[in-house]
């Protein structure tokens, strides 16, 4: 089956993305034969949360939020006869900031067509926070901080379970983003243990909570990963459990819209 939608796309409002205009993503999607797009920009981090990345560039700035919403609304109207466009967010689940996240979702829920809930930030042993996917060098520092790569993985999957089960109100995102993002640097920092049972448990919870799964092709193109998020084996497990899958390129530039979708088409 040919995939007709890309449900994980960023925009020029992303501080760690490209300056490609929104219309460039849309034109590329139409050119590739897509009939639906979800713009899922990184929602602003809670005001009281300090971005732990060296560049402080994890998410859209709060002051850009209104312009982002208006830009997608304008695009929806302009291209309505060509392609279905969803206004959305990729929302960070940050342990300890559930109240602030719920407030954001309650405030903007009425304009959200689609949304992803992802884990990028982990509570660290010193009670601070770390961002797991900033860079290979930063991940090495995080491993040192936690004591082992396995300890980082353990904390990631514990946090992901909390995200799945979290009560973020009626506008909680319905899709879990890049389930195995923790493997972004797996070719450089391998783990010695299997997380198969942990993943199976997580998939059961995702099914229980009636959430969808982001099938994210970005990992295939990361030098130290070269795998889907999640892996093909996990995708097959999810299908067997009846979990709804949504393909996402996680594009931060227009030329990567629907990238790798030929490799995952058999799952849809």
PDB file of C-alpha atoms in Angstrom:
ATOM      1  CA  UNK A   1       0.000   0.000   0.000  1.00  0.00           C
ATOM      2  CA  UNK A   2       1.199   3.509  -0.789  1.00  0.00           C
ATOM      3  CA  UNK A   3       1.318   5.751   2.270  1.00  0.00           C
ATOM      4  CA  UNK A   4      -0.785   8.871   1.766  1.00  0.00           C
ATOM      5  CA  UNK A   5       0.026  10.901   4.879  1.00  0.00           C
ATOM      6  CA  UNK A   6       3.028  12.210   6.816  1.00  0.00           C
ATOM      7  CA  UNK A   7       2.026  12.826  10.425  1.00  0.00           C
ATOM      8  CA  UNK A   8       5.243  14.145  11.996  1.00  0.00           C
ATOM      9  CA  UNK A   9       6.569  17.333  10.412  1.00  0.00           C
ATOM     10  CA  UNK A  10       8.376  20.394  11.739  1.00  0.00           C
ATOM     11  CA  UNK A  11       8.500  23.960  10.435  1.00  0.00           C
ATOM     12  CA  UNK A  12      10.707  27.076  10.373  1.00  0.00           C
ATOM     13  CA  UNK A  13       9.385  27.764  13.885  1.00  0.00           C
ATOM     14  CA  UNK A  14      11.661  24.962  15.138  1.00  0.00           C
ATOM     15  CA  UNK A  15      14.919  26.508  16.417  1.00  0.00           C
ATOM     16  CA  UNK A  16      16.948  23.392  15.566  1.00  0.00           C
ATOM     17  CA  UNK A  17      15.395  22.921  12.121  1.00  0.00           C
ATOM     18  CA  UNK A  18      15.760  24.614   8.748  1.00  0.00           C
ATOM     19  CA  UNK A  19      14.352  27.877   7.439  1.00  0.00           C
ATOM     20  CA  UNK A  20      12.280  26.094   4.786  1.00  0.00           C
ATOM     21  CA  UNK A  21       8.922  27.840   4.527  1.00  0.00           C
ATOM     22  CA  UNK A  22       5.738  25.964   5.373  1.00  0.00           C
ATOM     23  CA  UNK A  23       4.549  26.102   1.756  1.00  0.00           C
ATOM     24  CA  UNK A  24       7.744  24.258   0.717  1.00  0.00           C
ATOM     25  CA  UNK A  25       6.784  21.285   2.899  1.00  0.00           C
ATOM     26  CA  UNK A  26       3.264  21.323   1.483  1.00  0.00           C
ATOM     27  CA  UNK A  27       4.363  21.580  -2.149  1.00  0.00           C
ATOM     28  CA  UNK A  28       6.810  18.717  -1.621  1.00  0.00           C
ATOM     29  CA  UNK A  29       4.079  16.583  -0.035  1.00  0.00           C
ATOM     30  CA  UNK A  30       1.715  17.219  -2.954  1.00  0.00           C
ATOM     31  CA  UNK A  31       4.522  16.404  -5.389  1.00  0.00           C
ATOM     32  CA  UNK A  32       5.038  13.083  -3.591  1.00  0.00           C
ATOM     33  CA  UNK A  33       1.356  12.228  -3.856  1.00  0.00           C
ATOM     34  CA  UNK A  34       0.416  12.716  -0.212  1.00  0.00           C
ATOM     35  CA  UNK A  35      -3.148  13.660   0.670  1.00  0.00           C
ATOM     36  CA  UNK A  36      -2.631  14.563   4.353  1.00  0.00           C
ATOM     37  CA  UNK A  37      -0.001  16.327   6.464  1.00  0.00           C
ATOM     38  CA  UNK A  38       0.302  16.921  10.198  1.00  0.00           C
ATOM     39  CA  UNK A  39       2.500  19.835  11.203  1.00  0.00           C
ATOM     40  CA  UNK A  40       3.653  18.864  14.698  1.00  0.00           C
ATOM     41  CA  UNK A  41       5.987  21.609  15.860  1.00  0.00           C
ATOM     42  CA  UNK A  42       7.733  21.242  19.222  1.00  0.00           C
ATOM     43  CA  UNK A  43       5.354  22.905  21.661  1.00  0.00           C
ATOM     44  CA  UNK A  44       6.949  25.575  23.878  1.00  0.00           C
ATOM     45  CA  UNK A  45       8.501  24.118  27.016  1.00  0.00           C
ATOM     46  CA  UNK A  46       6.866  25.023  30.343  1.00  0.00           C
ATOM     47  CA  UNK A  47       7.836  28.537  31.456  1.00  0.00           C
ATOM     48  CA  UNK A  48       9.372  27.287  34.695  1.00  0.00           C
ATOM     49  CA  UNK A  49      11.426  24.584  32.934  1.00  0.00           C
ATOM     50  CA  UNK A  50      14.998  25.305  31.849  1.00  0.00           C
ATOM     51  CA  UNK A  51      15.974  23.723  28.534  1.00  0.00           C
ATOM     52  CA  UNK A  52      18.992  21.518  29.372  1.00  0.00           C
ATOM     53  CA  UNK A  53      20.450  21.502  25.848  1.00  0.00           C
ATOM     54  CA  UNK A  54      23.685  23.419  25.221  1.00  0.00           C
ATOM     55  CA  UNK A  55      21.947  25.519  22.538  1.00  0.00           C
ATOM     56  CA  UNK A  56      18.634  26.004  24.385  1.00  0.00           C
ATOM     57  CA  UNK A  57      16.918  25.102  21.121  1.00  0.00           C
ATOM     58  CA  UNK A  58      14.642  22.162  21.955  1.00  0.00           C
ATOM     59  CA  UNK A  59      11.298  23.796  21.215  1.00  0.00           C
ATOM     60  CA  UNK A  60       9.435  26.680  19.649  1.00  0.00           C
ATOM     61  CA  UNK A  61       9.584  29.937  21.592  1.00  0.00           C
ATOM     62  CA  UNK A  62       6.384  30.868  23.414  1.00  0.00           C
ATOM     63  CA  UNK A  63       6.321  34.240  21.661  1.00  0.00           C
ATOM     64  CA  UNK A  64       6.200  32.436  18.271  1.00  0.00           C
ATOM     65  CA  UNK A  65       3.181  30.331  19.183  1.00  0.00           C
ATOM     66  CA  UNK A  66       0.470  32.647  17.836  1.00  0.00           C
ATOM     67  CA  UNK A  67       2.343  33.119  14.552  1.00  0.00           C
ATOM     68  CA  UNK A  68       2.762  29.347  14.176  1.00  0.00           C
ATOM     69  CA  UNK A  69      -0.943  28.701  14.725  1.00  0.00           C
ATOM     70  CA  UNK A  70      -1.900  31.432  12.259  1.00  0.00           C
ATOM     71  CA  UNK A  71       0.596  30.197   9.649  1.00  0.00           C
ATOM     72  CA  UNK A  72      -0.840  26.679   9.675  1.00  0.00           C
ATOM     73  CA  UNK A  73      -4.424  27.988   9.628  1.00  0.00           C
ATOM     74  CA  UNK A  74      -3.557  30.112   6.585  1.00  0.00           C
ATOM     75  CA  UNK A  75      -1.943  27.126   4.853  1.00  0.00           C
ATOM     76  CA  UNK A  76      -4.965  24.926   5.616  1.00  0.00           C
ATOM     77  CA  UNK A  77      -7.231  27.411   3.895  1.00  0.00           C
ATOM     78  CA  UNK A  78      -4.936  28.039   0.935  1.00  0.00           C
ATOM     79  CA  UNK A  79      -4.373  24.359   0.144  1.00  0.00           C
ATOM     80  CA  UNK A  80      -7.739  22.937   1.219  1.00  0.00           C
ATOM     81  CA  UNK A  81      -8.572  21.694  -2.287  1.00  0.00           C
ATOM     82  CA  UNK A  82      -5.152  20.017  -2.694  1.00  0.00           C
ATOM     83  CA  UNK A  83      -4.290  18.382   0.619  1.00  0.00           C
ATOM     84  CA  UNK A  84      -5.634  17.955   4.164  1.00  0.00           C
ATOM     85  CA  UNK A  85      -3.458  19.855   6.628  1.00  0.00           C
ATOM     86  CA  UNK A  86      -3.568  19.244  10.373  1.00  0.00           C
ATOM     87  CA  UNK A  87      -2.430  21.836  12.905  1.00  0.00           C
ATOM     88  CA  UNK A  88      -0.554  20.055  15.630  1.00  0.00           C
ATOM     89  CA  UNK A  89       2.218  19.899  18.169  1.00  0.00           C
ATOM     90  CA  UNK A  90       4.870  17.520  19.357  1.00  0.00           C
ATOM     91  CA  UNK A  91       4.439  17.888  23.103  1.00  0.00           C
ATOM     92  CA  UNK A  92       7.233  16.993  25.502  1.00  0.00           C
ATOM     93  CA  UNK A  93       6.311  14.808  28.435  1.00  0.00           C
ATOM     94  CA  UNK A  94       8.536  16.146  31.218  1.00  0.00           C
ATOM     95  CA  UNK A  95       8.233  14.318  34.513  1.00  0.00           C
ATOM     96  CA  UNK A  96       7.245  16.779  37.228  1.00  0.00           C
ATOM     97  CA  UNK A  97       5.754  19.283  34.757  1.00  0.00           C
ATOM     98  CA  UNK A  98       2.475  17.503  34.042  1.00  0.00           C
ATOM     99  CA  UNK A  99       0.396  20.367  35.458  1.00  0.00           C
ATOM    100  CA  UNK A 100       2.027  22.958  33.183  1.00  0.00           C
ATOM    101  CA  UNK A 101       1.695  20.667  30.157  1.00  0.00           C
ATOM    102  CA  UNK A 102      -1.992  20.106  30.892  1.00  0.00           C
ATOM    103  CA  UNK A 103      -2.528  23.873  31.145  1.00  0.00           C
ATOM    104  CA  UNK A 104      -0.932  24.373  27.729  1.00  0.00           C
ATOM    105  CA  UNK A 105      -3.065  21.639  26.170  1.00  0.00           C
ATOM    106  CA  UNK A 106      -6.232  23.018  27.744  1.00  0.00           C
ATOM    107  CA  UNK A 107      -5.441  26.483  26.404  1.00  0.00           C
ATOM    108  CA  UNK A 108      -4.708  25.394  22.834  1.00  0.00           C
ATOM    109  CA  UNK A 109      -6.716  22.174  22.609  1.00  0.00           C
ATOM    110  CA  UNK A 110      -9.497  23.766  20.602  1.00  0.00           C
ATOM    111  CA  UNK A 111      -7.135  24.489  17.669  1.00  0.00           C
ATOM    112  CA  UNK A 112      -5.237  21.176  17.757  1.00  0.00           C
ATOM    113  CA  UNK A 113      -6.086  18.703  14.983  1.00  0.00           C
ATOM    114  CA  UNK A 114      -3.331  16.215  15.768  1.00  0.00           C
ATOM    115  CA  UNK A 115      -0.590  15.863  18.377  1.00  0.00           C
ATOM    116  CA  UNK A 116       2.308  13.672  19.438  1.00  0.00           C
ATOM    117  CA  UNK A 117       3.540  13.023  22.987  1.00  0.00           C
ATOM    118  CA  UNK A 118       7.290  12.425  23.109  1.00  0.00           C
ATOM    119  CA  UNK A 119      10.029  11.939  25.662  1.00  0.00           C
ATOM    120  CA  UNK A 120      13.244  13.880  25.034  1.00  0.00           C
ATOM    121  CA  UNK A 121      13.899  15.046  28.612  1.00  0.00           C
ATOM    122  CA  UNK A 122      14.817  12.791  31.532  1.00  0.00           C
ATOM    123  CA  UNK A 123      15.207  13.559  35.204  1.00  0.00           C
ATOM    124  CA  UNK A 124      18.869  13.041  36.031  1.00  0.00           C
ATOM    125  CA  UNK A 125      20.433  11.591  39.196  1.00  0.00           C
ATOM    126  CA  UNK A 126      21.259  15.107  40.437  1.00  0.00           C
ATOM    127  CA  UNK A 127      17.551  16.079  40.223  1.00  0.00           C
ATOM    128  CA  UNK A 128      18.148  18.163  37.116  1.00  0.00           C
ATOM    129  CA  UNK A 129      17.136  17.235  33.566  1.00  0.00           C
ATOM    130  CA  UNK A 130      18.948  16.043  30.460  1.00  0.00           C
ATOM    131  CA  UNK A 131      17.970  15.936  26.778  1.00  0.00           C
ATOM    132  CA  UNK A 132      18.754  12.516  25.330  1.00  0.00           C
ATOM    133  CA  UNK A 133      18.921  13.325  21.613  1.00  0.00           C
ATOM    134  CA  UNK A 134      20.943  16.533  21.345  1.00  0.00           C
ATOM    135  CA  UNK A 135      24.275  15.061  20.227  1.00  0.00           C
ATOM    136  CA  UNK A 136      26.504  12.024  20.549  1.00  0.00           C
ATOM    137  CA  UNK A 137      28.925  13.943  22.781  1.00  0.00           C
ATOM    138  CA  UNK A 138      26.089  15.101  25.023  1.00  0.00           C
ATOM    139  CA  UNK A 139      24.791  11.512  25.239  1.00  0.00           C
ATOM    140  CA  UNK A 140      28.263  10.388  26.369  1.00  0.00           C
ATOM    141  CA  UNK A 141      28.107  12.998  29.135  1.00  0.00           C
ATOM    142  CA  UNK A 142      24.642  11.744  30.143  1.00  0.00           C
ATOM    143  CA  UNK A 143      25.917   8.141  30.347  1.00  0.00           C
ATOM    144  CA  UNK A 144      28.692   9.336  32.660  1.00  0.00           C
ATOM    145  CA  UNK A 145      26.161  11.206  34.776  1.00  0.00           C
ATOM    146  CA  UNK A 146      23.865   8.165  35.096  1.00  0.00           C
ATOM    147  CA  UNK A 147      26.704   5.669  35.573  1.00  0.00           C
ATOM    148  CA  UNK A 148      25.961   3.422  32.586  1.00  0.00           C
ATOM    149  CA  UNK A 149      24.165   3.421  29.259  1.00  0.00           C
ATOM    150  CA  UNK A 150      21.739   0.851  30.707  1.00  0.00           C
ATOM    151  CA  UNK A 151      20.789   3.278  33.487  1.00  0.00           C
ATOM    152  CA  UNK A 152      19.928   5.910  30.855  1.00  0.00           C
ATOM    153  CA  UNK A 153      17.790   3.410  28.928  1.00  0.00           C
ATOM    154  CA  UNK A 154      16.059   2.337  32.150  1.00  0.00           C
ATOM    155  CA  UNK A 155      15.185   5.938  33.010  1.00  0.00           C
ATOM    156  CA  UNK A 156      13.968   6.582  29.462  1.00  0.00           C
ATOM    157  CA  UNK A 157      11.554   3.653  29.438  1.00  0.00           C
ATOM    158  CA  UNK A 158      10.327   4.427  32.967  1.00  0.00           C
ATOM    159  CA  UNK A 159       9.622   8.000  31.856  1.00  0.00           C
ATOM    160  CA  UNK A 160       7.921   6.772  28.692  1.00  0.00           C
ATOM    161  CA  UNK A 161       5.617   4.568  30.778  1.00  0.00           C
ATOM    162  CA  UNK A 162       4.697   7.608  32.877  1.00  0.00           C
ATOM    163  CA  UNK A 163       3.996   9.540  29.663  1.00  0.00           C
ATOM    164  CA  UNK A 164       1.680   6.818  28.360  1.00  0.00           C
ATOM    165  CA  UNK A 165      -0.238   6.666  31.648  1.00  0.00           C
ATOM    166  CA  UNK A 166      -0.174  10.403  32.375  1.00  0.00           C
ATOM    167  CA  UNK A 167      -3.379  12.353  32.870  1.00  0.00           C
ATOM    168  CA  UNK A 168      -2.853  15.468  30.774  1.00  0.00           C
ATOM    169  CA  UNK A 169      -6.527  16.276  30.444  1.00  0.00           C
ATOM    170  CA  UNK A 170      -8.966  15.922  27.536  1.00  0.00           C
ATOM    171  CA  UNK A 171      -6.476  17.218  24.955  1.00  0.00           C
ATOM    172  CA  UNK A 172      -3.671  14.774  25.771  1.00  0.00           C
ATOM    173  CA  UNK A 173      -1.908  13.830  22.504  1.00  0.00           C
ATOM    174  CA  UNK A 174      -3.182  10.558  21.093  1.00  0.00           C
ATOM    175  CA  UNK A 175       0.116   9.372  19.635  1.00  0.00           C
ATOM    176  CA  UNK A 176       3.414   8.357  21.242  1.00  0.00           C
ATOM    177  CA  UNK A 177       6.419   9.723  19.348  1.00  0.00           C
ATOM    178  CA  UNK A 178       9.522   7.774  18.289  1.00  0.00           C
ATOM    179  CA  UNK A 179       9.177   5.026  20.914  1.00  0.00           C
ATOM    180  CA  UNK A 180      12.838   3.969  20.717  1.00  0.00           C
ATOM    181  CA  UNK A 181      14.459   7.413  20.390  1.00  0.00           C
ATOM    182  CA  UNK A 182      16.863   6.341  23.140  1.00  0.00           C
ATOM    183  CA  UNK A 183      18.560   4.195  20.455  1.00  0.00           C
ATOM    184  CA  UNK A 184      19.615   7.249  18.429  1.00  0.00           C
ATOM    185  CA  UNK A 185      23.272   6.602  19.299  1.00  0.00           C
ATOM    186  CA  UNK A 186      23.036   2.813  19.617  1.00  0.00           C
ATOM    187  CA  UNK A 187      25.848   2.098  17.147  1.00  0.00           C
ATOM    188  CA  UNK A 188      28.236   4.095  19.316  1.00  0.00           C
ATOM    189  CA  UNK A 189      26.807   3.315  22.760  1.00  0.00           C
ATOM    190  CA  UNK A 190      25.331  -0.184  22.712  1.00  0.00           C
ATOM    191  CA  UNK A 191      23.475  -1.772  25.620  1.00  0.00           C
ATOM    192  CA  UNK A 192      24.239  -5.237  26.944  1.00  0.00           C
ATOM    193  CA  UNK A 193      20.685  -6.121  27.900  1.00  0.00           C
ATOM    194  CA  UNK A 194      17.446  -6.745  26.049  1.00  0.00           C
ATOM    195  CA  UNK A 195      14.498  -4.423  26.554  1.00  0.00           C
ATOM    196  CA  UNK A 196      12.061  -6.778  24.836  1.00  0.00           C
ATOM    197  CA  UNK A 197       9.930  -7.360  27.953  1.00  0.00           C
ATOM    198  CA  UNK A 198       9.910  -3.622  28.725  1.00  0.00           C
ATOM    199  CA  UNK A 199       8.793  -2.800  25.182  1.00  0.00           C
ATOM    200  CA  UNK A 200       6.088  -5.471  25.266  1.00  0.00           C
ATOM    201  CA  UNK A 201       4.775  -4.008  28.528  1.00  0.00           C
ATOM    202  CA  UNK A 202       4.803  -0.499  27.032  1.00  0.00           C
ATOM    203  CA  UNK A 203       2.903  -1.661  23.954  1.00  0.00           C
ATOM    204  CA  UNK A 204       0.268  -3.243  26.193  1.00  0.00           C
ATOM    205  CA  UNK A 205      -0.124   0.082  28.019  1.00  0.00           C
ATOM    206  CA  UNK A 206      -0.327   1.994  24.730  1.00  0.00           C
ATOM    207  CA  UNK A 207      -3.109  -0.348  23.622  1.00  0.00           C
ATOM    208  CA  UNK A 208      -4.823  -0.050  27.018  1.00  0.00           C
ATOM    209  CA  UNK A 209      -4.757   3.761  26.796  1.00  0.00           C
ATOM    210  CA  UNK A 210      -5.966   3.606  23.171  1.00  0.00           C
ATOM    211  CA  UNK A 211      -2.989   5.582  21.916  1.00  0.00           C
ATOM    212  CA  UNK A 212      -1.401   5.481  18.472  1.00  0.00           C
ATOM    213  CA  UNK A 213       2.244   4.852  17.610  1.00  0.00           C
ATOM    214  CA  UNK A 214       4.451   7.168  15.556  1.00  0.00           C
ATOM    215  CA  UNK A 215       6.349   5.069  12.992  1.00  0.00           C
ATOM    216  CA  UNK A 216       9.268   7.400  12.566  1.00  0.00           C
ATOM    217  CA  UNK A 217      11.724   7.005   9.707  1.00  0.00           C
ATOM    218  CA  UNK A 218      14.215   9.642  10.929  1.00  0.00           C
ATOM    219  CA  UNK A 219      16.379   7.109  12.767  1.00  0.00           C
ATOM    220  CA  UNK A 220      17.248   5.376   9.496  1.00  0.00           C
ATOM    221  CA  UNK A 221      19.205   8.461   8.480  1.00  0.00           C
ATOM    222  CA  UNK A 222      21.036   9.093  11.756  1.00  0.00           C
ATOM    223  CA  UNK A 223      24.652   7.943  11.477  1.00  0.00           C
ATOM    224  CA  UNK A 224      24.749   6.268  14.890  1.00  0.00           C
ATOM    225  CA  UNK A 225      21.269   4.713  14.660  1.00  0.00           C
ATOM    226  CA  UNK A 226      20.332   3.528  11.147  1.00  0.00           C
ATOM    227  CA  UNK A 227      17.105   2.011  12.455  1.00  0.00           C
ATOM    228  CA  UNK A 228      13.443   2.941  12.482  1.00  0.00           C
ATOM    229  CA  UNK A 229      11.899   4.347  15.661  1.00  0.00           C
ATOM    230  CA  UNK A 230      10.652   1.802  16.686  1.00  0.00           C
ATOM    231  CA  UNK A 231      12.290  -1.201  15.013  1.00  0.00           C
ATOM    232  CA  UNK A 232      10.500  -3.441  12.525  1.00  0.00           C
ATOM    233  CA  UNK A 233      10.144  -6.166  15.158  1.00  0.00           C
ATOM    234  CA  UNK A 234       8.397  -3.763  17.527  1.00  0.00           C
ATOM    235  CA  UNK A 235       6.162  -2.490  14.719  1.00  0.00           C
ATOM    236  CA  UNK A 236       5.081  -6.076  14.046  1.00  0.00           C
ATOM    237  CA  UNK A 237       4.355  -6.557  17.758  1.00  0.00           C
ATOM    238  CA  UNK A 238       2.268  -3.377  17.767  1.00  0.00           C
ATOM    239  CA  UNK A 239       0.286  -4.556  14.740  1.00  0.00           C
ATOM    240  CA  UNK A 240      -0.365  -7.904  16.440  1.00  0.00           C
ATOM    241  CA  UNK A 241      -1.734  -6.000  19.450  1.00  0.00           C
ATOM    242  CA  UNK A 242      -4.043  -3.918  17.254  1.00  0.00           C
ATOM    243  CA  UNK A 243      -2.296  -0.588  17.890  1.00  0.00           C
ATOM    244  CA  UNK A 244      -2.956   2.124  15.302  1.00  0.00           C
ATOM    245  CA  UNK A 245       0.207   3.203  13.470  1.00  0.00           C
ATOM    246  CA  UNK A 246       0.874   6.606  11.907  1.00  0.00           C
ATOM    247  CA  UNK A 247       3.865   7.186   9.589  1.00  0.00           C
ATOM    248  CA  UNK A 248       6.078  10.185  10.275  1.00  0.00           C
ATOM    249  CA  UNK A 249       9.243  11.452   8.604  1.00  0.00           C
ATOM    250  CA  UNK A 250      10.040  13.830  11.477  1.00  0.00           C
ATOM    251  CA  UNK A 251      11.101  16.258   8.750  1.00  0.00           C
ATOM    252  CA  UNK A 252      12.945  19.384   9.798  1.00  0.00           C
ATOM    253  CA  UNK A 253      13.458  20.362   6.147  1.00  0.00           C
ATOM    254  CA  UNK A 254      11.085  20.095   3.210  1.00  0.00           C
ATOM    255  CA  UNK A 255      13.136  17.708   1.081  1.00  0.00           C
ATOM    256  CA  UNK A 256      12.761  14.909   3.653  1.00  0.00           C
ATOM    257  CA  UNK A 257       8.944  14.773   3.568  1.00  0.00           C
ATOM    258  CA  UNK A 258       7.866  11.095   3.373  1.00  0.00           C
ATOM    259  CA  UNK A 259      11.513   9.998   3.415  1.00  0.00           C
ATOM    260  CA  UNK A 260      11.843   6.241   3.831  1.00  0.00           C
ATOM    261  CA  UNK A 261       8.123   5.615   3.476  1.00  0.00           C
ATOM    262  CA  UNK A 262       8.771   2.984   0.800  1.00  0.00           C
ATOM    263  CA  UNK A 263      10.551   0.985   3.513  1.00  0.00           C
ATOM    264  CA  UNK A 264       7.560   1.019   5.881  1.00  0.00           C
ATOM    265  CA  UNK A 265       4.689   0.853   3.377  1.00  0.00           C
ATOM    266  CA  UNK A 266       4.157  -2.863   4.062  1.00  0.00           C
ATOM    267  CA  UNK A 267       3.045  -2.048   7.609  1.00  0.00           C
ATOM    268  CA  UNK A 268       0.138   0.111   6.419  1.00  0.00           C
TER     269      UNK A 268
END
